[in-house]
mmCIF file of C-alpha atoms in Angstrom:
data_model
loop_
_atom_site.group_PDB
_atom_site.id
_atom_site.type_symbol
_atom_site.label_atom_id
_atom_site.label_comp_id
_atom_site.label_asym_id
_atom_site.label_seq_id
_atom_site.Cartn_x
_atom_site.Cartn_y
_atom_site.Cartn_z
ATOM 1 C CA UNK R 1 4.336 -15.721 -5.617
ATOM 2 C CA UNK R 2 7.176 -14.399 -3.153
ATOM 3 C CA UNK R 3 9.690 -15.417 -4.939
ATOM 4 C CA UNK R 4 8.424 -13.465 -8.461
ATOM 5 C CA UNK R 5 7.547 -10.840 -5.707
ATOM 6 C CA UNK R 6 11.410 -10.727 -4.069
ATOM 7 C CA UNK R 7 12.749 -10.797 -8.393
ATOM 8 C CA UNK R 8 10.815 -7.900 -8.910
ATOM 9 C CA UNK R 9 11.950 -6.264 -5.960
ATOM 10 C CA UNK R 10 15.507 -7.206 -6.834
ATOM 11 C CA UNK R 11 15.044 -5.836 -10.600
ATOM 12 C CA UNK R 12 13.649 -2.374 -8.917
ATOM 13 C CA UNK R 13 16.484 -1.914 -6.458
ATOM 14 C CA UNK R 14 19.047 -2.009 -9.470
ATOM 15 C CA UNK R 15 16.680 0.232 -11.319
ATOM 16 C CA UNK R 16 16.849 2.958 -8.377
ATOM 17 C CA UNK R 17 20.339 2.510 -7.758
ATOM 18 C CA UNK R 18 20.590 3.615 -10.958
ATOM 19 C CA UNK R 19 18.099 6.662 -12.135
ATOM 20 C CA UNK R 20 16.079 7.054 -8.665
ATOM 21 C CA UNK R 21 12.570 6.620 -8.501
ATOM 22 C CA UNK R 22 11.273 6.268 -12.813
ATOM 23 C CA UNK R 23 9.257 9.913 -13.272
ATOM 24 C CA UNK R 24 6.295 10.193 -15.568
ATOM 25 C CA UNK R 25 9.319 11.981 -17.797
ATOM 26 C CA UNK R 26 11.630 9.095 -17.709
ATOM 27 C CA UNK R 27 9.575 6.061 -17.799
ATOM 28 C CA UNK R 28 5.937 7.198 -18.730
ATOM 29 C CA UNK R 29 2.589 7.024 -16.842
ATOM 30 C CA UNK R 30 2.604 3.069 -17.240
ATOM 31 C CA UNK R 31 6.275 2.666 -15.901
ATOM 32 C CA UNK R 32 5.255 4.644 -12.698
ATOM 33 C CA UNK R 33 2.448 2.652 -11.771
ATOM 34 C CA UNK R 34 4.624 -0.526 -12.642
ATOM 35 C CA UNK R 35 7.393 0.609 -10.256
ATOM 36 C CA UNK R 36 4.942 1.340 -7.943
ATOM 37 C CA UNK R 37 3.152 -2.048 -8.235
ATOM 38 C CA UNK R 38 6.741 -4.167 -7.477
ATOM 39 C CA UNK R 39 7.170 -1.582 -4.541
ATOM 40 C CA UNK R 40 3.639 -2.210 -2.905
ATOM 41 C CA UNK R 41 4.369 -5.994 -3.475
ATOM 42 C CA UNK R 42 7.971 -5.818 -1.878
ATOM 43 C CA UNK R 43 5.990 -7.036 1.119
ATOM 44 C CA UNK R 44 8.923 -9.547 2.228
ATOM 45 C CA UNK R 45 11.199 -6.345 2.455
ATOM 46 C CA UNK R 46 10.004 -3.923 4.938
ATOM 47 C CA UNK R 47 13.427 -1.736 4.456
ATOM 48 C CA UNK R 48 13.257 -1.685 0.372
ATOM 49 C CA UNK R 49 9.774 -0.488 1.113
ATOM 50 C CA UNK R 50 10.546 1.985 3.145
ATOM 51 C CA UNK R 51 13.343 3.380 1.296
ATOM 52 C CA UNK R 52 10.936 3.249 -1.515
ATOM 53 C CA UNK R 53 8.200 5.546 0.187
ATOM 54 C CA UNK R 54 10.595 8.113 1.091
ATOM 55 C CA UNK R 55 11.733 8.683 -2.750
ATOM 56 C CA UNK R 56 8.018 8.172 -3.860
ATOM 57 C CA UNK R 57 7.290 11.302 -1.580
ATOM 58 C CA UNK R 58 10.307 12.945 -2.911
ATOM 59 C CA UNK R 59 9.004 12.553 -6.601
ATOM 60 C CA UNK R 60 5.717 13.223 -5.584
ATOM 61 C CA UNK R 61 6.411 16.481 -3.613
ATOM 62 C CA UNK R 62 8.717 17.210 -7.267
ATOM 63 C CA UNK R 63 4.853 16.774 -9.122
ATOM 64 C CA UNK R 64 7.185 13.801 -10.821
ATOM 65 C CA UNK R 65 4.334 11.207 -10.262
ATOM 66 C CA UNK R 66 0.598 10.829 -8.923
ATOM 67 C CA UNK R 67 -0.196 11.771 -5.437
ATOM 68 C CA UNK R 68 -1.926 8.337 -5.039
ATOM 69 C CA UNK R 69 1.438 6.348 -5.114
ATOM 70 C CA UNK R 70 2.408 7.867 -1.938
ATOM 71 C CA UNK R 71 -0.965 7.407 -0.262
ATOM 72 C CA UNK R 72 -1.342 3.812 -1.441
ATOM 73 C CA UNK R 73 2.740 2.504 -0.305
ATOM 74 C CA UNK R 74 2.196 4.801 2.984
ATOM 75 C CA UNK R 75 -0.984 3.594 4.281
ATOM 76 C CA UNK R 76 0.092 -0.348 3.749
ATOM 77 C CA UNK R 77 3.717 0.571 5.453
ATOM 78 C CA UNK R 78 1.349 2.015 8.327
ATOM 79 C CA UNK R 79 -1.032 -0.922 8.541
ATOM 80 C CA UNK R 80 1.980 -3.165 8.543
ATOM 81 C CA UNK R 81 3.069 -1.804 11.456
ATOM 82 C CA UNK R 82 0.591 -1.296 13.127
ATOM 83 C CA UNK R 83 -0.500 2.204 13.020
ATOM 84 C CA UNK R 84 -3.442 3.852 11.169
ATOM 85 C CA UNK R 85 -3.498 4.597 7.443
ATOM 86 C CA UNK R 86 -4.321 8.243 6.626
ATOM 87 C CA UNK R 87 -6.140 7.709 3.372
ATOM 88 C CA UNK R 88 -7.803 4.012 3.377
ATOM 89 C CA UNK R 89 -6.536 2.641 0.790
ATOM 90 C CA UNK R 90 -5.801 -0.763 2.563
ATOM 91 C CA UNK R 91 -9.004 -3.357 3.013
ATOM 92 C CA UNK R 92 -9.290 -6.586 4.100
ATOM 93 C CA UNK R 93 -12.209 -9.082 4.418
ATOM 94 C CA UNK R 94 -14.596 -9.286 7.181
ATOM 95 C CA UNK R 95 -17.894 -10.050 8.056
ATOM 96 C CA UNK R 96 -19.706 -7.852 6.338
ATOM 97 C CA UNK R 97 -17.589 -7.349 2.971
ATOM 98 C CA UNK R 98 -14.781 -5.750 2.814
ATOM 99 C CA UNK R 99 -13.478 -3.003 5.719
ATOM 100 C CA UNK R 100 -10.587 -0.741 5.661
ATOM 101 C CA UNK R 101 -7.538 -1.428 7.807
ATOM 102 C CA UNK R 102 -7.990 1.078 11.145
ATOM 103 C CA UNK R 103 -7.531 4.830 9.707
ATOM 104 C CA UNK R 104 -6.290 7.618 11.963
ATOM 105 C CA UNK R 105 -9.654 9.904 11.154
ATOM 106 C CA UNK R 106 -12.598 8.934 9.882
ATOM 107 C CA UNK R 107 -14.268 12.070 9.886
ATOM 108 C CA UNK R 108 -11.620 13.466 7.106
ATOM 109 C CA UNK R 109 -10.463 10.425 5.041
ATOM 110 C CA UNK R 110 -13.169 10.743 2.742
ATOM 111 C CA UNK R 111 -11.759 14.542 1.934
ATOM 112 C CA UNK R 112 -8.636 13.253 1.410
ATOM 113 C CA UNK R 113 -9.487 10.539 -0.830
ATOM 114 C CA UNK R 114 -11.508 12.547 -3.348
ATOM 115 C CA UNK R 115 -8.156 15.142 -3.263
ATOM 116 C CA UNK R 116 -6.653 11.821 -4.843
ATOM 117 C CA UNK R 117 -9.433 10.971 -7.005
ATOM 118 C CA UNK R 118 -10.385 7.852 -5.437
ATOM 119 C CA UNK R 119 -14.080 6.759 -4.061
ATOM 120 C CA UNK R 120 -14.903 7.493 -0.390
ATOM 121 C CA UNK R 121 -15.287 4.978 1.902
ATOM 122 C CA UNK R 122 -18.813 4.367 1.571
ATOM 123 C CA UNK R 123 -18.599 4.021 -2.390
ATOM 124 C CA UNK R 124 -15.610 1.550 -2.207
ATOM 125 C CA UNK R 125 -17.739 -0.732 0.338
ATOM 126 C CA UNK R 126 -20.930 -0.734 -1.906
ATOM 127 C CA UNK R 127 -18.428 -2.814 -4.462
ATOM 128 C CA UNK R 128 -17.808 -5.382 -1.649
ATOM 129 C CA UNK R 129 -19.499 -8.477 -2.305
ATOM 130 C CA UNK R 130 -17.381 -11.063 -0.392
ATOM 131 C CA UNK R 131 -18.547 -12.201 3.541
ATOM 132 C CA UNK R 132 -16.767 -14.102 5.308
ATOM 133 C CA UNK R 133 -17.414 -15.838 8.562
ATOM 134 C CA UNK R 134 -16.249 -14.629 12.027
ATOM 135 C CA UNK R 135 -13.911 -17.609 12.381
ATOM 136 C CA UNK R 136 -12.387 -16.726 9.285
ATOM 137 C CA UNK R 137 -11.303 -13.075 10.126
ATOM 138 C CA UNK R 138 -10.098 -14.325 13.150
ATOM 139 C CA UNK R 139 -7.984 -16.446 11.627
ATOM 140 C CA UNK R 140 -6.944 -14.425 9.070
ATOM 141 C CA UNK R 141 -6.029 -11.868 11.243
ATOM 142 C CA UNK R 142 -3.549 -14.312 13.487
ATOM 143 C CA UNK R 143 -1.769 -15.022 10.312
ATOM 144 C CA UNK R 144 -1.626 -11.580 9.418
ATOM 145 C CA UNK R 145 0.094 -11.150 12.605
ATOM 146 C CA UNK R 146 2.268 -13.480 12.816
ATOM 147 C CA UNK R 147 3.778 -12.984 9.680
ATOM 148 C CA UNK R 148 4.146 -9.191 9.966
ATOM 149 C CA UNK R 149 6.322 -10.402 13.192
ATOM 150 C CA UNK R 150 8.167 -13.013 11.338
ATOM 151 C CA UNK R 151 9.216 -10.810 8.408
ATOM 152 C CA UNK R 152 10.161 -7.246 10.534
ATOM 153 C CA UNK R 153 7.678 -5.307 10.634
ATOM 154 C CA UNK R 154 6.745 -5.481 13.986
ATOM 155 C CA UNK R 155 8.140 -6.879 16.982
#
């Protein structure tokens, strides 16, 4: 899967070297999301998606896209290094379903999901079905870790 993921990535660079980040106006509603999709999944590339969050902000602040691309590529650059997201869009398993990555405050996340359309908190871990065992998270955790080290995006 990395290496379709580092193709795509590839493929998207050229495509911003090119025209910038694809508008709604350029590329349509479904070529936003998919330019957004290969940037979220540039996971390998900490700098490509960086550079990619600053021109989604750019088109975003420009009313050129959804606000929810930004929050989505912004709070998984922040949980990838280590700091809290600001909208919770980033979840991983746990013991009792699904949980959101650390967010920075939990009294006002909620607000600032439903300015993006998107189901608080509480709604997203009602859909939450899996469990997994406490062994499991801890282990899933170290690799988490460790590979956020390996690649660059922490030290």
């Amino acid at each position: 899967m990395a290496a379709v993921h580092d193709a795509n990535a590839a493929r998207l660079k050229t495509l911003l070297d090119e025209v910038g980040w694809p508008t709604t106006a350029l590329v349509g509603p479904d070529g936003t999301k998919a330019a957004h999709r290969i940037a979220q999944h540039s996971i390998n590339h900490p700098d490509f998606m960086r550079h990619c969050r600053s021109l989604i902000l750019a088109a975003t602040t420009r009313g050129d896209i959804l606000p929810e691309q930004f929050a989505y590529i912004d709070d998984r650059i922040r949980v990838y290094e280590g700091l809290p997201q600001l909208h919770g869009t980033q979840w991983r398993g746990g013991i009792h379903g699904l949980e959101p990555y650390p967010v920075d405050d939990w009294s006002t996340v909620n607000h600032r999901r439903q300015a993006l359309g998107l189901p608080t908190l509480d709604e997203m871990r009602a859909m939450s079905s899996e469990h997994l065992s406490q062994e499991s998270v801890d282990r899933n955790r170290a690799e988490e870790l460790a590979w956020r080290r390996q690649v660059g995006w922490i030290r």
